[in-house]
PDB file of C-alpha atoms in Angstrom:
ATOM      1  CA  UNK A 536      -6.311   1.124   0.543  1.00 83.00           C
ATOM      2  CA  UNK A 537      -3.647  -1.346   0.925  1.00 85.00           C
ATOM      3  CA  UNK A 538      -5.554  -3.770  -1.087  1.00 83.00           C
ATOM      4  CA  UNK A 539      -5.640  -1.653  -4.414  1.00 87.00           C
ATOM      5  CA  UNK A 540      -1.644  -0.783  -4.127  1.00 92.00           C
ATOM      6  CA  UNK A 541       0.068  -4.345  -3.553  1.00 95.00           C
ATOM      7  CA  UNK A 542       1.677  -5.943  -5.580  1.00 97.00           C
ATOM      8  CA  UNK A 543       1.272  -9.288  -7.110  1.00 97.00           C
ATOM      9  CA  UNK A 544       4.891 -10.207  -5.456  1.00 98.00           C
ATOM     10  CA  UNK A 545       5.220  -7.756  -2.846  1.00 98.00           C
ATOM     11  CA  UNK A 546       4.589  -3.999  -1.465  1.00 98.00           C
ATOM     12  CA  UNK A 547       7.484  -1.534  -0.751  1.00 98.00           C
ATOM     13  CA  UNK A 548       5.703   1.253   1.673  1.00 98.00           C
ATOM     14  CA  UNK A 549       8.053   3.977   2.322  1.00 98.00           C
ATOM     15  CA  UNK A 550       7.970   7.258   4.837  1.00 98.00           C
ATOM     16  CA  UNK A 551       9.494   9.822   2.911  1.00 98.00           C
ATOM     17  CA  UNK A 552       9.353  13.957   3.124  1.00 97.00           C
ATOM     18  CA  UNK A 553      10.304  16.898   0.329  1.00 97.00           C
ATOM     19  CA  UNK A 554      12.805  18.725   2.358  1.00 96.00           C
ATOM     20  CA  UNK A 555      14.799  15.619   4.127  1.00 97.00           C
ATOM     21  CA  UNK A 556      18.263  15.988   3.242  1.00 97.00           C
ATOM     22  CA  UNK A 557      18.820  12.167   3.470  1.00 97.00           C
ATOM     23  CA  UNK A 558      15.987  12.001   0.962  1.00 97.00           C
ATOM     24  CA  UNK A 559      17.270  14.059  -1.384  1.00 97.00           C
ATOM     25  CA  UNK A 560      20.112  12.483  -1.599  1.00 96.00           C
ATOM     26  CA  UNK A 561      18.860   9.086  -1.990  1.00 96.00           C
ATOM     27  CA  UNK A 562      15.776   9.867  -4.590  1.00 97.00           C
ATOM     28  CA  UNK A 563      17.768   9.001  -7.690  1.00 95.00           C
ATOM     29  CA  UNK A 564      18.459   5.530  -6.818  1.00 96.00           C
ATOM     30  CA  UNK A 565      14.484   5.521  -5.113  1.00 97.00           C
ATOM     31  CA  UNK A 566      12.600   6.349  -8.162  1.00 97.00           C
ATOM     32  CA  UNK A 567      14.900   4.155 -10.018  1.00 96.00           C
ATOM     33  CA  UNK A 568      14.524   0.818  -7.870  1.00 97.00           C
ATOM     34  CA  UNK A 569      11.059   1.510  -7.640  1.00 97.00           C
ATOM     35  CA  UNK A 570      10.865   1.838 -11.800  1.00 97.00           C
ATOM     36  CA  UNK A 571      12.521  -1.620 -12.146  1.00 97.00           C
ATOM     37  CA  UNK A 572      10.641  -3.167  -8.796  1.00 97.00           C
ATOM     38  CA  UNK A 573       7.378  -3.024 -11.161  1.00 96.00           C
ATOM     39  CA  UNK A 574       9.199  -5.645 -13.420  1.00 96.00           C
ATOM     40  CA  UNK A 575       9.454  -7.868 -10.288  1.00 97.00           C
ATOM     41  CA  UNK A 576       5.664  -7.777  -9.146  1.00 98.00           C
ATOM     42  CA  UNK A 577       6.808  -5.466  -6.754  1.00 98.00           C
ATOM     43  CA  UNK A 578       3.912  -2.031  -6.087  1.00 98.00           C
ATOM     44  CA  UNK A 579       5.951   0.811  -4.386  1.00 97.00           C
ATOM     45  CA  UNK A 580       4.316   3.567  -2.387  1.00 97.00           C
ATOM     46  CA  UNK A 581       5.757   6.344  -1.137  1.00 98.00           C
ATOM     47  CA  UNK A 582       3.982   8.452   1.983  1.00 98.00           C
ATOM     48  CA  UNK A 583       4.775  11.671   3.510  1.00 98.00           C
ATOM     49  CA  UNK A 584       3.410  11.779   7.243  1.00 98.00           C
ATOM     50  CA  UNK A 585       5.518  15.531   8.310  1.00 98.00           C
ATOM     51  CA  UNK A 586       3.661  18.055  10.125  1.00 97.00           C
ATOM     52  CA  UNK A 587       2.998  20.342   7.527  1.00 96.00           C
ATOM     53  CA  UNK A 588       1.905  23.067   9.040  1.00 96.00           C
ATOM     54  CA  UNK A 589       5.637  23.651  10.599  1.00 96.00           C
ATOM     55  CA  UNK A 590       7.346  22.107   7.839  1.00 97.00           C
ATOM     56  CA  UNK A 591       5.511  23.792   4.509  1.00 97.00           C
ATOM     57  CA  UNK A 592       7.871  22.223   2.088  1.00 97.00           C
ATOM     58  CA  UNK A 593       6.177  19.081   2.467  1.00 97.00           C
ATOM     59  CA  UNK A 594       3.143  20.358   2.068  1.00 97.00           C
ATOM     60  CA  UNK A 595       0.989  18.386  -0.300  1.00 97.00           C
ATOM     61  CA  UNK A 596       1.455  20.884  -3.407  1.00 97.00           C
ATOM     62  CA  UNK A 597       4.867  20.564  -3.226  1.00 97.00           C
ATOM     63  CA  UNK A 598       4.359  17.019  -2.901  1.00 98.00           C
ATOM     64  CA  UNK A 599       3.173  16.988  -6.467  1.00 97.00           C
ATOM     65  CA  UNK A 600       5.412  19.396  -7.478  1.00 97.00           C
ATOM     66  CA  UNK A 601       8.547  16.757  -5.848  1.00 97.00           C
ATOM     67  CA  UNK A 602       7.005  13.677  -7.201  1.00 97.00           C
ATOM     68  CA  UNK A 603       6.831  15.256 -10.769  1.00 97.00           C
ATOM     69  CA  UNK A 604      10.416  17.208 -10.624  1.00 97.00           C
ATOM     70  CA  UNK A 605      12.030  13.421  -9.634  1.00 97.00           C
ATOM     71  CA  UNK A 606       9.671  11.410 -12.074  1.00 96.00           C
ATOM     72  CA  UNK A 607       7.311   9.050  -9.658  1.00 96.00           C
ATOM     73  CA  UNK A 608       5.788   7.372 -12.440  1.00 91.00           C
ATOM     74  CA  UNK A 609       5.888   3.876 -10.221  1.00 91.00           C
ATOM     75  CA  UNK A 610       5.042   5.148  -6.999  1.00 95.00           C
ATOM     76  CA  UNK A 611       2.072   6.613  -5.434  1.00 94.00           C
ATOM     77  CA  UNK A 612       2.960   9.314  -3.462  1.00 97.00           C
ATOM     78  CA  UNK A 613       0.652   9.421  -0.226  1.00 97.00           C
ATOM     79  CA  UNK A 614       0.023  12.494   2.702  1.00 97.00           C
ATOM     80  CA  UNK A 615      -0.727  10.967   5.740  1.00 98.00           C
ATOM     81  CA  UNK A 616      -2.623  14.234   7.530  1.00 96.00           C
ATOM     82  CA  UNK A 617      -3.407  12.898  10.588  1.00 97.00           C
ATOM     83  CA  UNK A 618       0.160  10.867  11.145  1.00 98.00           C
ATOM     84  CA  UNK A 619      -2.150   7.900  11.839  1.00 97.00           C
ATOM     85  CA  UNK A 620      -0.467   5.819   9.238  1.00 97.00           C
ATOM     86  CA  UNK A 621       3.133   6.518  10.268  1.00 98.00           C
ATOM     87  CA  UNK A 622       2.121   5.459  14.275  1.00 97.00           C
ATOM     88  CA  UNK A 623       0.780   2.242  12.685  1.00 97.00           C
ATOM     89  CA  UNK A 624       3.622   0.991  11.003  1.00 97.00           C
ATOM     90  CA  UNK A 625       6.308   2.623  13.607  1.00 97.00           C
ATOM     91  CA  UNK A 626       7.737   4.485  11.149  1.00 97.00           C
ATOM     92  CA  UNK A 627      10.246   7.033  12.864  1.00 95.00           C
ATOM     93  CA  UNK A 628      12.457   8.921  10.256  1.00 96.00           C
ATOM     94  CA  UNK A 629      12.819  10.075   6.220  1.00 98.00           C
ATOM     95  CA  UNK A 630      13.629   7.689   4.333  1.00 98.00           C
ATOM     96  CA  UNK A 631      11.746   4.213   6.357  1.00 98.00           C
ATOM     97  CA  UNK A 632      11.236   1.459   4.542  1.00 98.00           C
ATOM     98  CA  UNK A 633       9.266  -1.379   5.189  1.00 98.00           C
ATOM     99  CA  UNK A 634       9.582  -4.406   2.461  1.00 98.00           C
ATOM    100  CA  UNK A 635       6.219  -6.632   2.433  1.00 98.00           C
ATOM    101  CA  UNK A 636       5.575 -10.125   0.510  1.00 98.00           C
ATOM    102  CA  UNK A 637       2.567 -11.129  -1.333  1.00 97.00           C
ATOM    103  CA  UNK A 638       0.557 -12.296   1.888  1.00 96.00           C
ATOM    104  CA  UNK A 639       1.238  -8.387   3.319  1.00 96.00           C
ATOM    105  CA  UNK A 640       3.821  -9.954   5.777  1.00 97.00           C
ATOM    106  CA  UNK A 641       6.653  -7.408   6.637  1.00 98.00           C
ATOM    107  CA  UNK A 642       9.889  -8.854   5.861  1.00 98.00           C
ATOM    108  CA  UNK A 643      12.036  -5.887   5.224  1.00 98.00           C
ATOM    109  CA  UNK A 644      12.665  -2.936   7.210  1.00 97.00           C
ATOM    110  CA  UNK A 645      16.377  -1.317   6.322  1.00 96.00           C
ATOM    111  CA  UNK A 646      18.050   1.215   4.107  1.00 97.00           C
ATOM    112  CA  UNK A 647      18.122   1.432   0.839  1.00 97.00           C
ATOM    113  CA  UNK A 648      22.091   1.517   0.680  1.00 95.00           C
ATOM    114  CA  UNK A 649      24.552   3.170   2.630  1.00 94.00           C
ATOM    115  CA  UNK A 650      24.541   6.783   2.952  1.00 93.00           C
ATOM    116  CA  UNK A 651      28.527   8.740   3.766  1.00 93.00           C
ATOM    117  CA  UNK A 652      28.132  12.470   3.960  1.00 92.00           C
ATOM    118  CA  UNK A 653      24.763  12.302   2.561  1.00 91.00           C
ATOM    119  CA  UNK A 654      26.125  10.700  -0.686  1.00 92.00           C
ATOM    120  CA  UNK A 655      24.940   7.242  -1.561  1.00 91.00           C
ATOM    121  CA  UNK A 656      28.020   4.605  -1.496  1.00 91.00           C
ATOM    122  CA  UNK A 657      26.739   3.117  -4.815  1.00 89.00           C
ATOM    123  CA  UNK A 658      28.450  -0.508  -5.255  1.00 87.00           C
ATOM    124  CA  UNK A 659      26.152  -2.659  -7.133  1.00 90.00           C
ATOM    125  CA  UNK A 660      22.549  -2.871  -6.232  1.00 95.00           C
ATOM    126  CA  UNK A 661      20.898  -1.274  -3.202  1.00 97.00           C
ATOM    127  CA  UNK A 662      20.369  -3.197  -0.333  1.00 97.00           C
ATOM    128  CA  UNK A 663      16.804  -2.202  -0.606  1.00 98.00           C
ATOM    129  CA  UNK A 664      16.326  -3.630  -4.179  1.00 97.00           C
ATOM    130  CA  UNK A 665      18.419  -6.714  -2.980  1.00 97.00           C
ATOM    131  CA  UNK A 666      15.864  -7.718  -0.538  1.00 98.00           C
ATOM    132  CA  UNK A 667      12.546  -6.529  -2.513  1.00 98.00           C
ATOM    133  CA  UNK A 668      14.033  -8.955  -5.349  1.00 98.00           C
ATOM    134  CA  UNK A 669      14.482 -11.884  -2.721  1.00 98.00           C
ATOM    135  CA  UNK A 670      11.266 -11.077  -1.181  1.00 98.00           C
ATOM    136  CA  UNK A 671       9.363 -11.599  -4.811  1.00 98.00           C
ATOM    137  CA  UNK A 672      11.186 -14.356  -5.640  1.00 98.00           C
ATOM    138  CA  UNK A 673      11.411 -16.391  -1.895  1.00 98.00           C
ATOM    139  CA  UNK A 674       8.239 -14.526   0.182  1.00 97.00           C
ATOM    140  CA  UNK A 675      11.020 -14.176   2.396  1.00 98.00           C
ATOM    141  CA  UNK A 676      13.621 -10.999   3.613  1.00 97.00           C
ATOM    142  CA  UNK A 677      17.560 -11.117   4.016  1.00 98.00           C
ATOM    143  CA  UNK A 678      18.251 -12.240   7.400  1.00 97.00           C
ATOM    144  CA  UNK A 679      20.417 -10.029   7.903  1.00 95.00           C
ATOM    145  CA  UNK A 680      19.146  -5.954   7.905  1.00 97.00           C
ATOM    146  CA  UNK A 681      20.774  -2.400   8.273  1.00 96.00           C
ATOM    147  CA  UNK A 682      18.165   0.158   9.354  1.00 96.00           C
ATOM    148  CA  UNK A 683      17.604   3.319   7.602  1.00 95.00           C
ATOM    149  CA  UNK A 684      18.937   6.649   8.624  1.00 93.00           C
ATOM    150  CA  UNK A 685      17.522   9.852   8.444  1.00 95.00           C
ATOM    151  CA  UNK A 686      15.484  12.861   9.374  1.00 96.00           C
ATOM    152  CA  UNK A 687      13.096  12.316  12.059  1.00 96.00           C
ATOM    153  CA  UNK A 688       9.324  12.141  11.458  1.00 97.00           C
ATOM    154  CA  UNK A 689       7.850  15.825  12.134  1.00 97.00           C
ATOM    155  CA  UNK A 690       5.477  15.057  14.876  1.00 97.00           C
ATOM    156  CA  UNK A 691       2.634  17.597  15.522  1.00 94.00           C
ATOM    157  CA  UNK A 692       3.612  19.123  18.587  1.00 82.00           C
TER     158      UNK A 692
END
């Protein structure tokens, strides 16, 4: 429930899949804002909403198998069978991010940094740890917000 995984300053709930190429290229710096987000009373989880049946790498045994080979010690790592959860929040593509303060208000929903050629542009901190910080610190998001880009949710058909 969302009760039991917030955190005492905020929640990061993200739509992620296995085989996303945008994903994959971003799950270094993921797993390693989400490792120092802890320290800022920050709970990250991560959920994976893909049609599975069509899209078998995201299947939930390779989910373990993902969250293990990339270390997601921090973050819970969620399948969302029914794609309930992913209509609720509006998420539409791999990697989403939505950035919520103590009181469970949304106040983020961007990238996590910029993303050329499916290479992060890595120049400082993310954007996403950026605003998580501000949002533990203030209860409050950056005003200003780049969305995320990605891989499109895999609907059931």
């Amino acid at each position: 429930s969302l009760e039991k995984i917030k955190g005492k300053n905020g929640t990061l709930i993200m739509f992620i899949c296995n085989h996303c190429p945008y994903v994959k290229a971003i799950i270094e710096d993921l797993v390693k804002d989400c490792n120092s987000l802890i320290n800022e009373g920050i709970n990250s989880v991560a959920i994976n909403s893909n049609d599975t049946k069509n899209f078998p790498e995201d299947s939930f045994e390779n989910m373990v198998k993902f969250s293990r080979k990339h270390n997601f010690d921090k973050i819970e790592y969620l399948i969302d069978e029914t794609q309930k959860i992913a209509k609720q929040y509006g998420a539409m593509c791999t990697p989403d991010f939505f950035g919520f303060n103590k009181d469970l208000e949304l106040q983020y929903r961007g990238r996590i940094r910029e993303i050329k050629d499916l290479k992060p542009v890595v120049n400082g901190e993310s954007d996403l740890m950026r605003a998580m910080k501000m949002i533990a610190k203030t209860n409050k998001g950056p005003k200003i917000q780049i969305p995320s880009m990605g891989c499109s949710i895999k609907w059931f058909k």
